[in-house]
XYZ file of C-alpha atoms in Angstrom:
634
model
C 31.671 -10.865 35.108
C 33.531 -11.505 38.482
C 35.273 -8.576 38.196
C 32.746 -6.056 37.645
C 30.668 -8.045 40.490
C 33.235 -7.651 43.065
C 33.319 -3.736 41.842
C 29.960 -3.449 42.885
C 30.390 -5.166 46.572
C 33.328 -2.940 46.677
C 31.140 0.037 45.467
C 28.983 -1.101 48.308
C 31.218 -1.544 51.319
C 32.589 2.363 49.930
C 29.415 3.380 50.793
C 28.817 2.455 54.206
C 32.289 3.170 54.774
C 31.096 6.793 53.953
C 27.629 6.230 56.344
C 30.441 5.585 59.288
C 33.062 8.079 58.598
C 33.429 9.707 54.962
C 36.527 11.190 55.800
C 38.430 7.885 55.413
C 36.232 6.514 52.652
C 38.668 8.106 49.614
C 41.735 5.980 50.920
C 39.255 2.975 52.241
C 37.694 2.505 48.414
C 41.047 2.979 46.835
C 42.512 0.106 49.004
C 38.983 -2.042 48.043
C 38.834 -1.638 44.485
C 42.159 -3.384 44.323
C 42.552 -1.447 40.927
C 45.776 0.772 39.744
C 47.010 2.150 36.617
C 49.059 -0.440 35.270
C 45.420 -2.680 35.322
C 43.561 0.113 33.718
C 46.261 0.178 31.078
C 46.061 -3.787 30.986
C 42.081 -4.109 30.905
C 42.415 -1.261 28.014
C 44.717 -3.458 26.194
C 42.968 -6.667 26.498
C 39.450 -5.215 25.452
C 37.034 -7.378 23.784
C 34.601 -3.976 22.953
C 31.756 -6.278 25.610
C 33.698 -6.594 29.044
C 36.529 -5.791 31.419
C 38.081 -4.644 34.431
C 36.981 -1.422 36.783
C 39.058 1.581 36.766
C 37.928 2.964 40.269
C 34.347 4.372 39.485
C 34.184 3.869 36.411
C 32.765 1.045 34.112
C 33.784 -1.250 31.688
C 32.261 0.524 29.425
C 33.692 4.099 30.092
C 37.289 2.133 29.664
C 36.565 -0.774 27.404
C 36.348 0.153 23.029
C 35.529 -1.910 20.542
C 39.010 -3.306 18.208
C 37.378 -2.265 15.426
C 37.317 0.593 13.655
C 34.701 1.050 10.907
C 32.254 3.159 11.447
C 29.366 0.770 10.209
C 30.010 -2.354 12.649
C 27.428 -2.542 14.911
C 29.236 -5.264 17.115
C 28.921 -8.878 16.990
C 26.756 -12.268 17.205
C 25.832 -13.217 20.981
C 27.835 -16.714 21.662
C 25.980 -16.745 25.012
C 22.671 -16.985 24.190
C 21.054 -19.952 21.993
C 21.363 -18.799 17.673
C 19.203 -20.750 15.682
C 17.503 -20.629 12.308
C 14.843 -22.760 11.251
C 11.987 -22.943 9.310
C 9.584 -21.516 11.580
C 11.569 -19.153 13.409
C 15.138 -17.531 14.070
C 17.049 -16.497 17.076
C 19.909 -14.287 16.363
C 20.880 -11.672 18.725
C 23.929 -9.507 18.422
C 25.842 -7.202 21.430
C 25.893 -3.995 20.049
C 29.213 -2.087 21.129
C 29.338 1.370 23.476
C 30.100 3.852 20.437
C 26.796 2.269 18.245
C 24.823 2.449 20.808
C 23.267 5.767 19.690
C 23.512 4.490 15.815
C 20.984 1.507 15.667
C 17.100 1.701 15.995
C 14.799 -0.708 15.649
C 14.246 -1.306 11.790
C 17.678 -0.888 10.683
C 19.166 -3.526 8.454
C 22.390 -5.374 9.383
C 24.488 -8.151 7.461
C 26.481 -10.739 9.174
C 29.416 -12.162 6.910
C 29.696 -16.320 6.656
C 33.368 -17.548 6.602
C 33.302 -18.433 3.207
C 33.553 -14.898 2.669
C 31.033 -15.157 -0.433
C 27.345 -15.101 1.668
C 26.220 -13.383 4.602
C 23.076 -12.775 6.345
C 20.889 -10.206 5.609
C 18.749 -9.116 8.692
C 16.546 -6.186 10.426
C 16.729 -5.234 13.611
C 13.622 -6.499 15.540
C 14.233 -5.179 18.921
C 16.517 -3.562 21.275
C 17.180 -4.336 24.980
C 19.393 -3.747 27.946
C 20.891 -6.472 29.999
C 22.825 -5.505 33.463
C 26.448 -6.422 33.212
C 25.990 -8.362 36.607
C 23.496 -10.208 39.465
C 23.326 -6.558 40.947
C 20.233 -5.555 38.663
C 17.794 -2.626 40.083
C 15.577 -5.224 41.681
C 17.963 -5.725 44.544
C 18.336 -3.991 47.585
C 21.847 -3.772 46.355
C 21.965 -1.845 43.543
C 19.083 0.500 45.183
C 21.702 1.310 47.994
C 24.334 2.067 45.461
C 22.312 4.090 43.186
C 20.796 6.010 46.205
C 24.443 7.269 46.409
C 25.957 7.888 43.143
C 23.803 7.526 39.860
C 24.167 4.330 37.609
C 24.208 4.987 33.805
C 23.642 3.068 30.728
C 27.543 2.263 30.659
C 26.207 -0.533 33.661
C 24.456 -2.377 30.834
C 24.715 -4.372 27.830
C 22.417 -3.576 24.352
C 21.591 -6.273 22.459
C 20.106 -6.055 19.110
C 17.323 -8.641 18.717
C 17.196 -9.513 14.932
C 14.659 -11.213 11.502
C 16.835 -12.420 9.070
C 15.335 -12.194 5.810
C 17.658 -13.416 3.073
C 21.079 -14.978 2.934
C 23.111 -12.870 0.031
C 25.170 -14.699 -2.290
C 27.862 -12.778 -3.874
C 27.876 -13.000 -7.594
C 30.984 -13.071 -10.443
C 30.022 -9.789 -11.269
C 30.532 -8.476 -7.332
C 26.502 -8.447 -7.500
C 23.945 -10.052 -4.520
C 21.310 -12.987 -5.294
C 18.849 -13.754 -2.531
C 18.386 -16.555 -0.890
C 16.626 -18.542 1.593
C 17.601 -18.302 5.415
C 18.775 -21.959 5.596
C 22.449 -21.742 7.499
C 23.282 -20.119 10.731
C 25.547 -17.202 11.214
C 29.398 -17.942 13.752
C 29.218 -16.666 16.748
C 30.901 -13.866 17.777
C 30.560 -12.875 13.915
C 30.634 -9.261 13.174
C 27.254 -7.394 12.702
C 27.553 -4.678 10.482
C 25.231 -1.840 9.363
C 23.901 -1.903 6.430
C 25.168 1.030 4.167
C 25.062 -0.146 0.771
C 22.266 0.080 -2.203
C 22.823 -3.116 -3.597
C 22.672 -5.464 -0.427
C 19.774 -3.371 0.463
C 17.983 -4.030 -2.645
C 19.024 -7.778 -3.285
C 18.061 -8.106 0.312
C 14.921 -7.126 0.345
C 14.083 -7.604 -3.099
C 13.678 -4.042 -4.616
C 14.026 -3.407 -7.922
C 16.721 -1.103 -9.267
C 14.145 0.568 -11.694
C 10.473 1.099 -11.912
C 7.523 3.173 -10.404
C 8.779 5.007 -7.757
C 6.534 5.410 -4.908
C 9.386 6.774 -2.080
C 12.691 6.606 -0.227
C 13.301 3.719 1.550
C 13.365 4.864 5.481
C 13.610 3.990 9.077
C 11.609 5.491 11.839
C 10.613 8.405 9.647
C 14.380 9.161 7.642
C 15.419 7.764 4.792
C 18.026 5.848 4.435
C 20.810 7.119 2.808
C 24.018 5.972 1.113
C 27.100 7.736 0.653
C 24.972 10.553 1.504
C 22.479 9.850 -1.333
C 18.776 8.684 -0.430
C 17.840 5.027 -1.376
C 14.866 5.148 -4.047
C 11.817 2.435 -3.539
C 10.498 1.146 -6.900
C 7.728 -1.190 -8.066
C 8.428 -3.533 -10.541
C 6.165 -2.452 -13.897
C 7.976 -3.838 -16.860
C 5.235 -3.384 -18.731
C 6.549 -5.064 -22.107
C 7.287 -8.856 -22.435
C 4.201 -10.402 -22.332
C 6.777 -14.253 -20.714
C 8.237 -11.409 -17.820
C 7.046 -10.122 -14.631
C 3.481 -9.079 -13.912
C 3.196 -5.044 -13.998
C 2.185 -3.597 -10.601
C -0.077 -1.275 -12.574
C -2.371 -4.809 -13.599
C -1.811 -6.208 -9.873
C -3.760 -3.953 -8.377
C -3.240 -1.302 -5.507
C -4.359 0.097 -2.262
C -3.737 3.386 -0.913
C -5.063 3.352 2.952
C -4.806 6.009 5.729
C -6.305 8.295 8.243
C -7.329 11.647 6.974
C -4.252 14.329 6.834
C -1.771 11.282 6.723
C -1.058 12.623 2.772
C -3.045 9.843 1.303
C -4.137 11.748 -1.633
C -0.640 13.118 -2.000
C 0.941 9.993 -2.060
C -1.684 8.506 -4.439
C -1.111 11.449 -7.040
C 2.693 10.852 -7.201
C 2.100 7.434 -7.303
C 0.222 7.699 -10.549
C 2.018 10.179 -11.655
C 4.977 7.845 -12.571
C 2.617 5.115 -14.317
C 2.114 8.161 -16.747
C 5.975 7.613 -18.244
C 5.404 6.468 -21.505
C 5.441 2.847 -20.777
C 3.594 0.856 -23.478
C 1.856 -2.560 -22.787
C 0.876 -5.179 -24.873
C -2.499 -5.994 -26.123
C -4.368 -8.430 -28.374
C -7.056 -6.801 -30.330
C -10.352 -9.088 -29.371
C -11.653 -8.857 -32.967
C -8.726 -9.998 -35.270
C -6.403 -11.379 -32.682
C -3.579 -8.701 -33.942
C -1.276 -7.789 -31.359
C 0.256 -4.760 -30.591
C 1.574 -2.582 -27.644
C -0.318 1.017 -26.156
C 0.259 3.320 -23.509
C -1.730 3.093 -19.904
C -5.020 4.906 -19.761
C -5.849 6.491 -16.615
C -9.751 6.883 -15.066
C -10.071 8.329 -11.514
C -13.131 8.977 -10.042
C -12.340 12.271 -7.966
C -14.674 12.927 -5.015
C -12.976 16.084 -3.909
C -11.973 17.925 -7.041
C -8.268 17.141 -7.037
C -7.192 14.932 -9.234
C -7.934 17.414 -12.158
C -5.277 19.330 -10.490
C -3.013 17.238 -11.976
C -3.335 18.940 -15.669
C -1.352 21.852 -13.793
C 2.433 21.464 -12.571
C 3.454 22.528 -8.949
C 5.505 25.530 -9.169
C 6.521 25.480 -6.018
C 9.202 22.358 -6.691
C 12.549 23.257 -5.806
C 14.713 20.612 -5.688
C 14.812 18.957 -8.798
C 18.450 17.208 -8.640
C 16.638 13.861 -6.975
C 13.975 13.751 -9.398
C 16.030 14.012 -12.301
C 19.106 11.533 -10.632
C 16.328 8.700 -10.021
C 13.980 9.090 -13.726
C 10.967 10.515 -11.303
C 8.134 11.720 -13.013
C 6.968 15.416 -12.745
C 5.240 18.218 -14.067
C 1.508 18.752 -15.939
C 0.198 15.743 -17.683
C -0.231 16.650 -20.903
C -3.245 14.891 -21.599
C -5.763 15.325 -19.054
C -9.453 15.010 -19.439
C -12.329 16.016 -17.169
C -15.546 14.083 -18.120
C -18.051 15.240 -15.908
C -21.436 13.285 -15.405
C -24.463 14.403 -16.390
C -27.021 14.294 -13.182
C -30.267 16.075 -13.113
C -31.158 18.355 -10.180
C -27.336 18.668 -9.217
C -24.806 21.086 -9.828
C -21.801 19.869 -11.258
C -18.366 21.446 -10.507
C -17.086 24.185 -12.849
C -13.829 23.459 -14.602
C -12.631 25.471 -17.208
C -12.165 22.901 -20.145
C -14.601 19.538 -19.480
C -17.003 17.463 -21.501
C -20.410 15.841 -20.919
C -20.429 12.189 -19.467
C -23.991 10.866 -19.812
C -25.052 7.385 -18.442
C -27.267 5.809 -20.807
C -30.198 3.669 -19.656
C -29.162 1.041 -22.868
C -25.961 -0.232 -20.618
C -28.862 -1.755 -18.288
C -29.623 -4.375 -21.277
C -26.814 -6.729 -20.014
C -26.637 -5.216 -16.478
C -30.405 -5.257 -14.912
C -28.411 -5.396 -11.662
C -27.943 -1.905 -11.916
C -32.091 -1.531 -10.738
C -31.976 -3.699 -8.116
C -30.986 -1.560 -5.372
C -31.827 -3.766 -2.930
C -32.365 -7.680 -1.769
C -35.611 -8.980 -2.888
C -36.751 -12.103 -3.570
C -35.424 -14.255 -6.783
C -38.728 -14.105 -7.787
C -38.837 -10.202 -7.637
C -35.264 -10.354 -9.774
C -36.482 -12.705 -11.828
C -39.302 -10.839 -13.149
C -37.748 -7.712 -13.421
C -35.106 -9.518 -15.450
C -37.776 -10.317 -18.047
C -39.580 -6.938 -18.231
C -35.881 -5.469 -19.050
C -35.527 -8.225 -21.924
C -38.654 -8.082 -23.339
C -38.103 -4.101 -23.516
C -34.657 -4.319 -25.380
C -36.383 -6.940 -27.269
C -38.701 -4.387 -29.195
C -36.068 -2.660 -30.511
C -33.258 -3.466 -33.593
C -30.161 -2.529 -34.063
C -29.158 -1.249 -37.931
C -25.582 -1.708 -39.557
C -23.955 0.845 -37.881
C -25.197 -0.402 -33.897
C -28.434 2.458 -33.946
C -31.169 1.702 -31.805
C -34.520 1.905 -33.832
C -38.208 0.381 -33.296
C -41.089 0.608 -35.199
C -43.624 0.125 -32.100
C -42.975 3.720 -30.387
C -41.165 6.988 -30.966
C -38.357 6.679 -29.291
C -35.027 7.274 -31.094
C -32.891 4.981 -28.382
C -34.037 3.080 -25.151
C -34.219 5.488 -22.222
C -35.174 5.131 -18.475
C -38.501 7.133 -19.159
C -39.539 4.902 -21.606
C -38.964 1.487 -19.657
C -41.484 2.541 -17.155
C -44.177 3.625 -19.566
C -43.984 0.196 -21.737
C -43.591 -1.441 -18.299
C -47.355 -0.247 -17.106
C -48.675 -0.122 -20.844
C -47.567 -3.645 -21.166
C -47.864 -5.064 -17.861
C -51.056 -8.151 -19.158
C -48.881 -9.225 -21.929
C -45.228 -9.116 -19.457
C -47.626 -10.792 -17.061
C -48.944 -13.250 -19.512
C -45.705 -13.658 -21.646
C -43.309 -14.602 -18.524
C -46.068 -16.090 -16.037
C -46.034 -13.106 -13.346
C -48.455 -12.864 -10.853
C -50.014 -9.571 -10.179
C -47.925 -9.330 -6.424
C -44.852 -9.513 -8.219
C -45.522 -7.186 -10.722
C -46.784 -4.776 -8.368
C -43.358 -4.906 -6.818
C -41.414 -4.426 -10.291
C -42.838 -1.423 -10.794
C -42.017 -0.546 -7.275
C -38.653 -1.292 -7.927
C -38.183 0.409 -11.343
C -39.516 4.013 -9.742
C -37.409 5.307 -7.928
C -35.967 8.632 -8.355
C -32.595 7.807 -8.642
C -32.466 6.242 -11.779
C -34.700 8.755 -13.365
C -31.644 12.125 -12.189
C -28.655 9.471 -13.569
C -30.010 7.757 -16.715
C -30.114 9.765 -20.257
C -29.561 13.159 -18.265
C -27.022 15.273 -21.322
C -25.463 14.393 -24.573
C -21.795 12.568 -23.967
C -23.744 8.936 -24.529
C -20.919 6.631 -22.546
C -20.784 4.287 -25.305
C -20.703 6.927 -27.943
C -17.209 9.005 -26.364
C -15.789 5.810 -25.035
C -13.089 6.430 -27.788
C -12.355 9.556 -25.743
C -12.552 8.548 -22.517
C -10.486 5.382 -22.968
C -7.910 6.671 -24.828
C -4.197 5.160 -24.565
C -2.089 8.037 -22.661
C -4.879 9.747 -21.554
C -6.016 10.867 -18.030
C -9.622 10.810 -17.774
C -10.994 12.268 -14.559
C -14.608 11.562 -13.213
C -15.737 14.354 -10.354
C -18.359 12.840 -7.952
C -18.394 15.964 -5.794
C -21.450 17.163 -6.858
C -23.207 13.653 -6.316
C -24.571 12.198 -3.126
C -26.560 9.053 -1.548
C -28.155 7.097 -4.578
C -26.978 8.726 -7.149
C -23.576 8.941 -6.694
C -23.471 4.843 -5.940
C -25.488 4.058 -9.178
C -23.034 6.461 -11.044
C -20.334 5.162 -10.137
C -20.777 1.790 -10.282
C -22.439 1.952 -13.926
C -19.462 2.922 -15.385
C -17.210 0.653 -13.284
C -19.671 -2.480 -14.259
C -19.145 -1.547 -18.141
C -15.362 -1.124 -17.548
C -15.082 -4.320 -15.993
C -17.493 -5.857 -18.405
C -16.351 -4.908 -21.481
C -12.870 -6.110 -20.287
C -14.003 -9.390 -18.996
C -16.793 -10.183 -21.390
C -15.968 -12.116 -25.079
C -19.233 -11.154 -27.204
C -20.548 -7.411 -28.129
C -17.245 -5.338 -26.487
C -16.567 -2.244 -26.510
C -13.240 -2.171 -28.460
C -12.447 0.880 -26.953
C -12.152 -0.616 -23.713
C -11.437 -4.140 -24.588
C -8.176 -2.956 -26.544
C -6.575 -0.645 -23.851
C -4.812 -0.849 -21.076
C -6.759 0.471 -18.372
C -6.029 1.776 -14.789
C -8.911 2.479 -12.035
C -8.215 4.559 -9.681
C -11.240 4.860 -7.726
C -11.074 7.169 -4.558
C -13.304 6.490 -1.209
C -13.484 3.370 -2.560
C -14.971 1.517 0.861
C -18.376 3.472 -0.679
C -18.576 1.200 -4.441
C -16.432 -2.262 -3.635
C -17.544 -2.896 -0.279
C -18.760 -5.878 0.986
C -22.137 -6.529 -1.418
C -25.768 -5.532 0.765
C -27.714 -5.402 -2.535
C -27.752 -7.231 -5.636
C -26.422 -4.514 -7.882
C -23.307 -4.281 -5.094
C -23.102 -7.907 -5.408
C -23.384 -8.084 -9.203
C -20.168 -5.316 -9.284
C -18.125 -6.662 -6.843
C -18.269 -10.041 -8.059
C -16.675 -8.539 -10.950
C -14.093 -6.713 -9.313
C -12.814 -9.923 -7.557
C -12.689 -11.411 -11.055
C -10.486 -8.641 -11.888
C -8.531 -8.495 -9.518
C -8.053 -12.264 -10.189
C -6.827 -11.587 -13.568
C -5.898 -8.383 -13.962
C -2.815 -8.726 -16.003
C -4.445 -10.734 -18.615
C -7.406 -8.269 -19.122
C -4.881 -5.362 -18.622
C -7.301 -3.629 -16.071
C -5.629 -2.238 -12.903
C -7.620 -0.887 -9.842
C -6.119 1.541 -7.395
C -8.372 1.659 -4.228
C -7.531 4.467 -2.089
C -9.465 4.502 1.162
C -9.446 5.916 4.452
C -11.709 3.001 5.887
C -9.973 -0.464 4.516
C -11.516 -2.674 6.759
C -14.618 -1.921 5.198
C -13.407 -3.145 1.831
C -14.728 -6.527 0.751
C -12.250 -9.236 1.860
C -12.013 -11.250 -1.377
C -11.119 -7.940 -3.068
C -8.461 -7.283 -0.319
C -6.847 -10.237 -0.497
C -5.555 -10.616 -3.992
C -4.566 -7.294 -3.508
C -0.837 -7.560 -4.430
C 0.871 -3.912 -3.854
C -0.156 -2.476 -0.538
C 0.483 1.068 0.685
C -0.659 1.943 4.304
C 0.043 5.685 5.865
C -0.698 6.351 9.497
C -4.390 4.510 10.473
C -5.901 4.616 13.866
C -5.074 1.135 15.796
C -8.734 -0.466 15.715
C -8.557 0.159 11.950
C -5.080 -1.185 12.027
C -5.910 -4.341 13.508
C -9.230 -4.968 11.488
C -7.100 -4.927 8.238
C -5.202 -8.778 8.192
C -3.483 -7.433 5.133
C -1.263 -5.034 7.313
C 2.309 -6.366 7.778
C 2.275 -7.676 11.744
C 6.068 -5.975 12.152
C 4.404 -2.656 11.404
C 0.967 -2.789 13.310
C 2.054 -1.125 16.240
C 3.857 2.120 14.260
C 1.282 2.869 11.834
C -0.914 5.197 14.478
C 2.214 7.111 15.120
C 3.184 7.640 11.527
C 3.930 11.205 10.349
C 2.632 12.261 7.265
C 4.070 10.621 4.010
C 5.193 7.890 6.282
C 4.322 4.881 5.062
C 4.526 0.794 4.916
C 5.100 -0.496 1.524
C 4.712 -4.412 0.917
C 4.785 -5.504 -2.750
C 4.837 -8.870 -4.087
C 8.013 -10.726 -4.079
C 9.426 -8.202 -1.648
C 9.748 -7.632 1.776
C 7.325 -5.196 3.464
C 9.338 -1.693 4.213
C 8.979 1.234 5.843
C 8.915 3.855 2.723
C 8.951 7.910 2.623
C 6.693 9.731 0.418
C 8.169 12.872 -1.276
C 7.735 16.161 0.411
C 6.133 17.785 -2.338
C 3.456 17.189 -4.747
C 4.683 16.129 -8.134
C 1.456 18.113 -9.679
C -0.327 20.937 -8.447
C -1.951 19.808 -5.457
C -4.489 22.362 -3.360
């Protein structure tokens, strides 16, 4: 450092020299430098790639190189600043030489070799700063003056790499990686290297070699690459041994990000590659036999374009990467469109679609489903009773059919309810001890035009295609883009409730759901799982946070995909295991705990596709969505 201190004074004095009389100042700062040839040859061959001597006006750097020569080293561990690694936090900082200067960002991953030769430290680069070379920083009057006459570049300081380990790597027999726990710290003046292989990257940060892929691993917007080739990010969905990991599909997913940040994109590609084939096993909740089925999809579509996915994008050029890394693509052969039934509406036209009709009989074990609101437990109470004592007038034959000898009415319907509620009301009032008040406000309750556009409205009974529209391997879509308000909600969330209920529940199931794997992907989600206002929000969402709980052993996935996380409810949120978040605006950003803290300041500047991935067991990465739409996509 005393050398390139004393350059400075002597860059000094040259200049006043030149103030007083510039045409001695050439032979004055020659004589004051004190520096020749023969030491420009000697500082060159004593280099240490972070200091050494002047050669006239230039500075170390412009004379000093690093010894090394691979293209990958970065430069090497600071020995004059503190290292430490503990259990709370790490300090390990690295001098990154003149020629790398313009090769590491922030978010890069590095790994520092121990001297056994057989571990090293796997670590991102946190930050990046500058550091004068000497005293003579630019808030003296010194350097001012000097600068003032003759500009001062980067060369005049030192970058230093400020980096998280994550993982110590332990080389393996078979010239594989096992992670491991930060627990040792790494020799000074250790070389830092870039990291430019698949398999450190992957046993570092705990990526699977195979599985869903949902992008390419990336830095600041590019993906990484390796010998040229881009670095695939998987999820971990092994989807057969019952003993092995969890499947992503069962832990659940979000999808969040600002509108035209390719959310829906992303979220079609992403369940594109659950539809692979994969088969998961089951346990058949009648006679306990056990045996394995394919995924079935159900996506509520508010905007029309998940049905696009029956189509493939012809506009895919590059296949080579899909094919090289087992990427899903193309039409999915079995797509359904179930559209439901809602009177006074007009539903969207697709070309091939059948009937879904919500019948009022699935409010028998869900009277949440009219209760819309608060009210008082005594309200819900007596509401609860007029719905039993309705279901109670009817039987059910051999073969499940509704019949009742008291009225003409084939099956329970909406219509119906309300007429034996006001031709019955003495005996209800009698039977379960309701005063007139109350009963008033049942029948308040109970009319409301909602129910009457959404229950019994077509032919395709729910219970009656369920066989169709929970089929293993299939793709059922749900449009909502011709609903609205009320009846969208109670739409919605009646066929979620029976879902989740005939998963969940152990006494008159639907087999049909019970006995197949099931994935929800439920779009503008903040709208059906936020947090509860009513009781028939409460009553759904308290089953959603059951199932999120235990998805893998009811094999029932959800996929939330949101523009407006925060307004998610919390419990739902936070068992959450796979989360994907594109760009989001920075209040929405902070309001979301879930969001990896390394990442909350990028995610309002993200690009489209660009993404933060953080899955369970690994470590939260910055990931690239594909260019393209694996499916048609309008």
């Amino acid at each position: 450092m005393s050398d390139v201190s004393d350059d400075l004074n002597d860059r000094l004095d040259s200049i006043l020299d030149d103030e007083a009389d510039s045409s001695t100042e050439s032979e004055t700062d020659d004589q004051q430098s004190g520096t020749s040839n023969a030491d420009d040859s000697q500082a060159t061959t004593n280099d240490t790639g972070d200091d050494g001597a002047h050669n006239g006006d230039r500075l170390p750097e412009r004379t000093v190189r690093s010894t090394t020569t691979d293209d990958d080293t970065l430069g090497h561990v600071l020995a004059s600043e503190e290292i430490h690694v503990g259990r709370t936090d790490h300090q390990v900082n690295t001098f990154v030489r003149t020629d790398g200067r313009s090769a590491v960002r922030v978010g890069d991953y590095v790994q520092i070799p121990y001297p056994d030769g057989d571990s090293e430290l796997f670590a991102v680069t946190d930050r990046l700063r500058y550091e004068p070379y000497t005293e003579f920083d630019d808030k003296t009057d010194t350097h001012n003056r000097i600068s003032s006459q003759a500009a001062l570049d980067e060369a005049e300081y030192v970058l230093v790499a400020e980096l998280d380990p994550l993982s110590i790597l332990e080389r393996t027999s078979d010239e594989t990686f096992e992670q491991g726990v930060v627990d040792r710290v790494p020799k000074p003046n250790a070389p830092v290297r870039l990291t430019r292989d698949e398999a450190r990257l992957r046993a570092g940060l705990g990526i699977p070699d195979s599985g869903v892929f949902a992008g390419w691993l990336s830095v600041g917007g590019d993906p990484v690459e390796v010998d040229g080739n881009r670095v695939p990010y998987y999820l971990s969905n092994p989807g057969v041994d019952d003993d092995g990991d969890a499947p992503a599909v069962f832990r659940h997913t979000l999808v969040a990000g600002s509108t035209g940040k390719g959310k829906t994109q992303f979220t079609k590609n992403l369940l594109r590659q659950y539809l692979d084939g994969t088969q998961y096993p089951v346990t058949a909740h009648d006679t306990g036999e056990r045996s394995r089925k394919r995924l079935n999809l159900v996506v509520f579509d508010p905007e029309d374009e998940y049905a696009q996915m029956a189509d493939a994008n012809e506009e895919l050029a590059d296949l080579d990467p899909l094919h090289q890394h087992g990427i899903e693509y193309g039409a999915v052969d079995d797509l359904q469109v179930f559209v439901p039934q809602v009177a006074r509406t007009s539903p969207p036209g697709f070309e091939k679609s059948k009937e879904l009709t919500i019948p009022f009989e699935i409010v028998r074990e869900r009277p949440q489903l009219l209760m819309p609101f608060g009210g008082s437990p005594v309200t819900r109470g007596a509401l609860r009773d007029c719905v039993s004592s309705y279901f109670g007038s009817f039987d059910r034959d051999e073969d499940g059919a509704w019949t009742t000898e008291e009225r003409p009415v084939g099956r329970p319907q909406y219509d119906d309810f309300t007429d034996y509620v006001d031709e019955e009301t003495d005996s209800l009032q009698n039977v379960h001890e309701i005063n007139t008040n109350t009963m008033s406000a049942v029948k308040r309750r109970i009319d409301r035009r909602e129910f009457d556009q959404v229950f019994d409205t077509g032919t395709g009974h729910l219970p009656e295609i369920s066989s169709q529209l929970f089929r293993g391997g299939r793709v059922s879509v749900i449009p909502t883009s011709h609903l609205r308000g009320r009846v969208d909600t109670l739409t919605v969330l009646s066929i979620l409730s029976y879902v989740i209920d005939n998963k969940i529940r152990d006494y008159q199931v639907d087999s049909a759901v019970r006995d197949t794997p099931i994935l929800l992907a439920v779009d503008e989600a903040h709208n059906y799982v936020s947090s509860p206002e009513t009781i028939r929000e409460e009553y759904v969402v308290e089953r959603a946070r059951r199932t999120v709980k235990q998805g893998r052993k009811y094999r029932l996935g959800l996929c939330l995909v949101t523009q407006n996380p925060q307004d998610v409810d919390d419990d739902i949120l936070t068992q959450i295991n796979t989360n994907v978040f594109l760009g989001m605006k920075s209040r929405v950003v902070e309001s979301v705990p879930s969001v990896p803290k390394q990442f909350a300041r990028d995610l309002p500047t993200f690009d489209r596709g660009q993404a933060v991935v953080q899955a369970p067991d690994v470590e939260p990465v910055e990931v690239e969505g594909l260019d393209d739409c694996l499916t048609r996509h309008e």
